[in-house]
Amino acid sequence: MTMTDEQQMLLMAFADGELTDEPEMLAEAQALMAAQAIAASAVSDMQLAKEALRLHVMSERRTADADLSMVRGRVLTKIPAPKQAQKQDVSLISRLFSWTQFFDTGQLGLAGGVAMAAVLFAVVMTQNQVTTPGERGIEATRDSVMNPGSGGTSAPVAKVQHDDDQPGVIIEDMELDGGTVMFEEGENPDEAMIIWHIQPDEGGAG
Amino acid sequence: MSQSMHNADRRVHRSLRRGMAVTSILIAMGLMTSAFAAPPAASGTATFQIRVIEAAKGPAAHLDPRLGTMKRDFKPFKGQFNQFKLVRQQTLRLAISQQGGVQLPTGKRFGLKMLGFTTGKVRRIRYEVQMPRTRMKRSVAPGARTLDVIRNGPKLIIISTTVR
């Protein structure tokens, strides 16, 4: 069973605690979660991802100093158009556009801006350069370490081999059949790129 | 007169033939040398090190000693998870168009398909991650790492992929 875009947005708003002043919508979200295990699972996943991002991003990157005013536009230009745009499935891209439309309809307070800002902030904040649409996908760490880790004790680390002014990881293309994918770039050059796969209809892998 | 011209002509032809033979031998030697000097066939492959890690919340913090070098990678998860255990580790050597993957504790498969290499200053590895509902093409610098995170009930499954 899948949820509609409207239901997912409602749940996102619920997960972000944005419905406290909207008793009708709050009741609707609670009813949806009570009726569908998928909905409850989706909210749980959203809260989990949001909390992890909040702890990692918001607390450590001095968000007070960050200018988020252009976040949305900048992120949208960084994400390549989905190849399967005609599919009805929910993807990161389509959801971002849904959110955009949602904002434009004046329901800003319901859209879970904090979570979105955290996610988008994570994607773009450490980018020092802005890419043109289609030039490349979502970018990630500039440097990382590798873990040969043949088991047993900790293995020595080796630097990532890239001196071409490109990030360590570039997402070139993505196809989703439902759910959401969020990207979190490493805070430091030596950290890995984290890719969250959130599937609202499963407790497991996407 | 004509006899001497004919002899001279034959000498020129012989010389040319000899020159061509020497050139051919040199070219052949060059090709052989370059063939021996070329990188082994393995240069067309990439090595993927995959670690499947289970994150859980428990009464006491625990980090699998085998994950010591990844300690800082778990920082984003520590708000809700304090136990990290290596449940599977696999190294795949894939040639272009080859596929491989690991089985996850969820029963699902985390698949990889080697797509090729980029040209340029750094020879990046291009591969595709194949999961039941996600396909994602990545271009990764040698040694760079990704952590794919999925939910498994109250736990997290973290798939660390390092490629070079």
Coordinates of C-alpha atoms in Angstrom, one line a residue:
Chain A
M1 CA 0.0 0.0 0.0
T2 CA 1.3 3.4 -0.8
M3 CA 0.4 6.9 0.4
T4 CA -0.5 9.9 -1.6
D5 CA 1.7 12.9 -1.7
E6 CA -0.7 14.8 0.4
Q7 CA -0.6 12.1 3.1
Q8 CA 3.1 12.0 3.1
M9 CA 3.3 15.8 3.5
L10 CA 0.9 15.6 6.3
L11 CA 3.0 13.0 8.0
M12 CA 6.1 15.0 7.4
A13 CA 4.5 18.0 9.0
F14 CA 3.5 15.8 11.9
A15 CA 7.0 14.4 12.3
D16 CA 8.3 17.9 12.5
G17 CA 5.9 18.9 15.2
E18 CA 4.3 21.5 13.0
L19 CA 0.7 20.4 13.6
T20 CA 0.4 21.4 17.2
D21 CA -1.6 24.5 16.2
E22 CA -3.6 22.7 13.7
P23 CA -5.9 20.3 15.6
E24 CA -7.8 19.1 12.6
M25 CA -4.7 18.2 10.7
L26 CA -3.1 16.7 13.8
A27 CA -6.2 14.5 14.2
E28 CA -6.0 13.5 10.6
A29 CA -2.4 12.6 10.8
Q30 CA -3.0 10.5 14.0
A31 CA -5.9 8.8 12.4
L32 CA -3.8 8.0 9.4
M33 CA -1.1 6.5 11.5
A34 CA -3.6 4.5 13.5
A35 CA -5.2 3.2 10.4
Q36 CA -2.0 2.4 8.4
A37 CA 1.1 0.8 9.8
I38 CA 2.9 2.2 6.8
A39 CA 2.1 5.7 8.0
A40 CA 3.4 5.1 11.5
S41 CA 6.5 3.5 10.1
A42 CA 7.1 6.5 7.8
V43 CA 6.8 9.0 10.7
S44 CA 9.2 6.9 12.7
D45 CA 11.7 6.9 9.9
M46 CA 11.3 10.6 9.3
Q47 CA 11.9 11.4 13.0
L48 CA 14.9 9.2 13.1
A49 CA 16.5 10.8 10.1
K50 CA 15.6 14.3 11.2
E51 CA 17.0 13.7 14.7
A52 CA 20.2 12.3 13.3
L53 CA 20.6 15.1 10.9
R54 CA 19.8 17.7 13.6
L55 CA 22.4 16.3 15.9
H56 CA 25.0 16.1 13.3
V57 CA 24.3 19.1 11.2
M58 CA 22.5 21.7 13.2
S59 CA 24.5 21.4 16.3
E60 CA 27.9 21.3 14.7
R61 CA 27.8 23.7 11.9
R62 CA 26.8 26.9 13.7
T63 CA 23.6 27.2 11.8
A64 CA 23.2 30.7 13.1
D65 CA 26.0 31.7 10.8
A66 CA 24.5 29.9 7.8
D67 CA 22.5 31.7 5.2
L68 CA 19.7 29.3 4.2
S69 CA 17.8 31.8 2.2
M70 CA 18.9 30.3 -1.1
V71 CA 19.0 26.7 0.0
R72 CA 16.0 25.5 -1.9
G73 CA 17.0 27.0 -5.2
R74 CA 20.6 25.9 -4.9
V75 CA 19.7 22.4 -4.1
L76 CA 17.2 22.1 -6.9
T77 CA 19.9 23.1 -9.4
K78 CA 22.2 20.5 -8.0
I79 CA 19.9 17.6 -8.5
P80 CA 19.6 16.2 -12.0
A81 CA 16.2 15.7 -13.4
P82 CA 14.9 12.2 -12.8
K83 CA 15.0 9.9 -15.8
Q84 CA 11.7 8.5 -14.8
A85 CA 9.9 11.8 -14.3
Q86 CA 6.8 10.3 -15.7
K87 CA 6.6 7.7 -13.0
Q88 CA 4.1 8.3 -10.3
D89 CA 6.5 7.1 -7.6
V90 CA 7.7 9.4 -5.0
S91 CA 11.3 10.4 -5.3
L92 CA 13.6 12.9 -3.6
I93 CA 13.3 15.1 -6.6
S94 CA 9.6 14.9 -7.0
R95 CA 9.1 15.4 -3.3
L96 CA 11.3 18.5 -3.3
F97 CA 9.1 19.8 -6.0
S98 CA 6.0 18.9 -4.1
W99 CA 7.4 20.7 -1.1
T100 CA 8.1 23.7 -3.3
Q101 CA 4.5 23.7 -4.5
F102 CA 3.4 23.2 -1.0
F103 CA 5.2 26.3 0.1
D104 CA 3.9 28.3 -2.7
T105 CA 0.3 27.6 -1.6
G106 CA 0.8 29.4 1.6
Q107 CA 0.9 26.4 3.9
L108 CA 4.4 27.1 5.0
G109 CA 3.8 26.3 8.6
L110 CA 2.8 22.8 7.8
A111 CA 5.6 21.6 5.7
G112 CA 8.2 20.6 8.2
G113 CA 10.6 23.4 7.3
V114 CA 13.1 22.4 10.0
A115 CA 13.6 18.9 8.6
M116 CA 13.8 20.1 5.1
A117 CA 16.3 22.8 6.0
A118 CA 18.4 20.3 7.8
V119 CA 18.5 17.9 4.9
L120 CA 19.1 20.6 2.3
F121 CA 21.6 22.3 4.5
A122 CA 23.4 19.0 4.8
V123 CA 23.5 18.6 1.1
V124 CA 24.7 22.1 0.2
M125 CA 26.3 23.6 3.2
T126 CA 29.8 22.4 2.6
Q127 CA 29.7 22.9 -1.1
N128 CA 32.1 25.7 -1.9
Q129 CA 31.1 25.7 -5.5
V130 CA 27.8 25.8 -7.2
T131 CA 27.4 23.6 -10.2
T132 CA 25.2 24.2 -13.1
P133 CA 22.1 22.1 -13.6
G134 CA 23.0 18.8 -15.2
E135 CA 26.7 19.3 -14.8
R136 CA 26.8 16.8 -12.0
G137 CA 24.6 15.4 -9.4
I138 CA 24.8 15.7 -5.7
E139 CA 28.3 16.0 -4.4
A140 CA 29.9 14.6 -1.4
T141 CA 33.1 14.5 0.5
R142 CA 36.2 16.0 -0.7
D143 CA 38.4 13.6 1.1
S144 CA 37.8 10.4 2.9
V145 CA 39.6 7.6 4.5
M146 CA 39.4 4.0 3.5
N147 CA 39.2 1.1 5.8
P148 CA 41.0 -2.0 4.4
G149 CA 39.7 -3.7 7.6
S150 CA 40.4 -7.3 7.0
G151 CA 38.8 -8.0 10.3
G152 CA 40.3 -8.1 13.7
T153 CA 41.8 -4.9 14.8
S154 CA 41.6 -1.5 13.3
A155 CA 43.2 -1.2 10.0
P156 CA 45.4 1.6 8.8
V157 CA 43.8 4.4 6.8
A158 CA 44.7 5.7 3.4
K159 CA 43.8 9.0 1.9
V160 CA 41.4 9.3 -0.9
Q161 CA 43.1 9.8 -4.2
H162 CA 41.5 12.8 -5.8
D163 CA 43.1 16.0 -6.5
D164 CA 40.9 17.1 -9.3
D165 CA 38.9 19.6 -7.4
Q166 CA 35.9 17.3 -7.4
P167 CA 34.2 15.8 -4.3
G168 CA 35.0 12.3 -3.3
V169 CA 31.5 11.0 -4.2
I170 CA 29.3 12.3 -6.9
I171 CA 25.8 11.0 -7.4
E172 CA 25.3 10.9 -11.1
D173 CA 21.8 9.5 -11.4
M174 CA 19.1 8.1 -9.2
E175 CA 15.9 6.1 -9.7
L176 CA 13.5 5.6 -6.9
D177 CA 10.5 3.4 -6.7
G178 CA 8.8 5.1 -3.7
G179 CA 10.3 6.4 -0.6
T180 CA 12.9 9.1 0.0
V181 CA 16.7 9.3 -0.2
M182 CA 18.6 11.9 1.7
F183 CA 22.2 12.8 1.4
E184 CA 24.5 14.0 4.1
E185 CA 28.0 15.1 3.2
G186 CA 30.8 14.5 5.7
E187 CA 31.5 17.4 7.9
N188 CA 35.2 16.9 7.6
P189 CA 37.1 15.9 4.5
D190 CA 37.9 12.5 6.0
E191 CA 34.3 11.6 6.6
A192 CA 32.1 9.5 4.4
M193 CA 28.9 10.5 2.6
I194 CA 25.8 9.3 4.4
I195 CA 22.9 8.2 2.2
W196 CA 19.6 7.6 4.0
H197 CA 17.1 5.3 2.4
I198 CA 13.7 5.8 3.8
Q199 CA 11.0 3.5 2.8
P200 CA 7.6 4.3 4.3
D201 CA 6.1 1.0 3.6
E202 CA 8.8 -1.2 5.1
G203 CA 10.8 -1.5 8.2
G204 CA 13.7 -2.7 6.2
A205 CA 15.8 -2.0 3.2
G206 CA 14.6 0.0 0.3
Chain B
M1 CA 75.2 3.2 -68.4
S2 CA 71.8 1.6 -68.2
Q3 CA 73.3 -1.4 -66.4
S4 CA 74.8 0.8 -63.7
M5 CA 71.5 2.7 -63.4
H6 CA 69.7 -0.6 -63.0
N7 CA 72.2 -1.7 -60.3
A8 CA 71.8 1.6 -58.5
D9 CA 68.0 1.2 -58.7
R10 CA 68.2 -2.4 -57.2
R11 CA 70.4 -1.1 -54.4
V12 CA 67.9 1.6 -53.6
H13 CA 65.1 -1.0 -53.5
R14 CA 67.1 -3.3 -51.4
S15 CA 67.9 -0.5 -49.0
L16 CA 64.3 0.5 -48.8
R17 CA 63.2 -3.1 -48.2
R18 CA 65.9 -3.5 -45.5
G19 CA 64.8 -0.2 -43.9
M20 CA 61.2 -1.3 -43.9
A21 CA 62.1 -4.6 -42.3
V22 CA 64.1 -2.9 -39.6
T23 CA 61.2 -0.4 -39.1
S24 CA 58.8 -3.3 -38.8
I25 CA 60.9 -5.1 -36.3
L26 CA 61.3 -2.0 -34.3
I27 CA 57.5 -1.4 -34.3
A28 CA 56.9 -5.0 -33.3
M29 CA 59.5 -4.7 -30.5
G30 CA 57.8 -1.5 -29.4
L31 CA 54.4 -3.1 -29.3
M32 CA 55.8 -6.0 -27.4
T33 CA 57.5 -3.7 -24.9
S34 CA 54.4 -1.7 -24.4
A35 CA 52.3 -4.8 -24.0
F36 CA 54.6 -6.0 -21.2
A37 CA 54.8 -2.6 -19.7
A38 CA 51.0 -2.2 -19.7
P39 CA 49.2 -2.5 -16.4
P40 CA 47.9 -5.9 -15.6
A41 CA 44.4 -6.8 -16.6
A42 CA 43.3 -6.0 -13.1
S43 CA 43.4 -2.3 -14.0
G44 CA 40.1 -2.8 -15.6
T45 CA 38.6 -3.8 -12.3
A46 CA 37.7 -2.1 -9.1
T47 CA 37.8 -3.4 -5.6
F48 CA 34.8 -2.8 -3.4
Q49 CA 35.0 -3.3 0.3
I50 CA 31.6 -3.6 1.8
R51 CA 30.9 -3.7 5.5
V52 CA 27.5 -4.2 6.8
I53 CA 27.0 -2.7 10.3
E54 CA 24.1 -3.0 12.6
A55 CA 23.4 -0.1 14.9
A56 CA 21.2 -0.5 17.9
K57 CA 20.4 1.2 21.1
G58 CA 21.3 -0.7 24.3
P59 CA 22.0 -0.1 28.0
A60 CA 25.8 0.2 27.4
A61 CA 27.7 1.7 24.5
H62 CA 29.6 -0.8 22.4
L63 CA 31.7 -0.4 19.3
D64 CA 32.8 -3.6 17.6
P65 CA 36.7 -3.5 17.7
R66 CA 36.8 -4.3 14.0
L67 CA 35.1 -1.0 13.4
G68 CA 37.7 1.1 15.2
T69 CA 38.7 3.1 12.2
M70 CA 35.1 4.0 11.5
K71 CA 34.4 5.5 14.9
R72 CA 33.9 9.0 13.7
D73 CA 31.6 7.8 11.0
F74 CA 29.1 6.9 13.6
K75 CA 28.9 10.3 15.1
P76 CA 25.8 11.2 13.2
F77 CA 24.0 8.2 14.6
K78 CA 25.0 8.5 18.2
G79 CA 22.0 10.5 19.2
Q80 CA 19.9 7.4 19.0
F81 CA 22.2 4.5 18.7
N82 CA 25.1 3.5 20.9
Q83 CA 25.9 0.0 19.8
F84 CA 27.6 -0.7 16.5
K85 CA 28.4 -4.3 15.3
L86 CA 30.0 -5.5 12.2
V87 CA 27.7 -8.2 10.8
R88 CA 29.2 -8.8 7.4
Q89 CA 32.2 -7.9 5.5
Q90 CA 33.0 -8.7 1.9
T91 CA 35.4 -7.6 -0.7
L92 CA 34.4 -7.7 -4.3
R93 CA 36.6 -7.3 -7.3
L94 CA 34.5 -6.4 -10.2
A95 CA 35.3 -5.8 -13.9
I96 CA 33.3 -3.5 -16.0
S97 CA 29.7 -4.7 -16.3
Q98 CA 30.2 -7.3 -13.6
Q99 CA 27.8 -7.4 -10.7
G100 CA 28.1 -8.4 -7.1
G101 CA 26.6 -7.7 -3.7
V102 CA 25.9 -8.6 -0.2
Q103 CA 22.9 -10.0 1.6
L104 CA 21.6 -7.7 4.3
P105 CA 20.2 -8.8 7.7
T106 CA 16.8 -7.5 6.4
G107 CA 16.9 -10.3 3.8
K108 CA 17.3 -7.8 1.0
R109 CA 20.3 -7.5 -1.2
F110 CA 22.7 -4.6 -1.6
G111 CA 23.9 -5.0 -5.2
L112 CA 26.7 -3.3 -7.0
K113 CA 27.4 -3.1 -10.7
M114 CA 30.7 -1.9 -12.0
L115 CA 30.1 0.6 -14.8
G116 CA 33.6 1.8 -15.6
F117 CA 36.1 4.5 -15.0
T118 CA 36.1 8.2 -15.7
T119 CA 38.9 9.8 -17.7
G120 CA 40.7 12.8 -16.4
K121 CA 43.2 13.7 -13.8
V122 CA 41.7 11.2 -11.3
R123 CA 40.4 7.9 -12.5
R124 CA 37.1 7.7 -10.7
I125 CA 35.2 4.5 -10.4
R126 CA 31.7 4.6 -11.7
Y127 CA 29.3 2.0 -10.3
E128 CA 25.6 1.5 -9.7
V129 CA 24.1 0.6 -6.4
Q130 CA 21.1 -1.7 -6.8
M131 CA 18.6 -2.1 -4.1
P132 CA 15.0 -3.3 -4.4
R133 CA 13.6 0.1 -4.8
T134 CA 16.6 2.2 -5.5
R135 CA 19.2 2.4 -8.3
M136 CA 21.9 5.0 -8.0
K137 CA 24.9 5.7 -10.1
R138 CA 27.9 7.0 -8.4
S139 CA 31.2 8.3 -9.5
V140 CA 33.7 7.9 -6.7
A141 CA 37.3 8.8 -6.2
P142 CA 39.6 5.9 -5.2
G143 CA 39.3 5.4 -1.5
A144 CA 36.2 7.5 -1.0
R145 CA 33.4 5.9 1.1
T146 CA 29.7 6.0 1.3
L147 CA 27.4 4.9 4.1
D148 CA 24.0 3.7 3.0
V149 CA 21.6 3.7 5.9
I150 CA 18.4 1.8 6.1
R151 CA 16.0 1.0 8.8
N152 CA 15.5 -2.5 10.1
G153 CA 12.9 -2.3 12.8
P154 CA 14.4 -0.6 15.8
K155 CA 17.9 -1.0 14.4
L156 CA 19.8 0.6 11.6
I157 CA 21.7 -1.2 8.9
I158 CA 24.7 0.8 7.7
I159 CA 26.4 -0.3 4.6
S160 CA 29.9 1.1 4.2
T161 CA 31.3 0.9 0.7
T162 CA 34.9 1.8 0.0
V163 CA 36.0 1.5 -3.6
R164 CA 39.3 1.8 -5.3

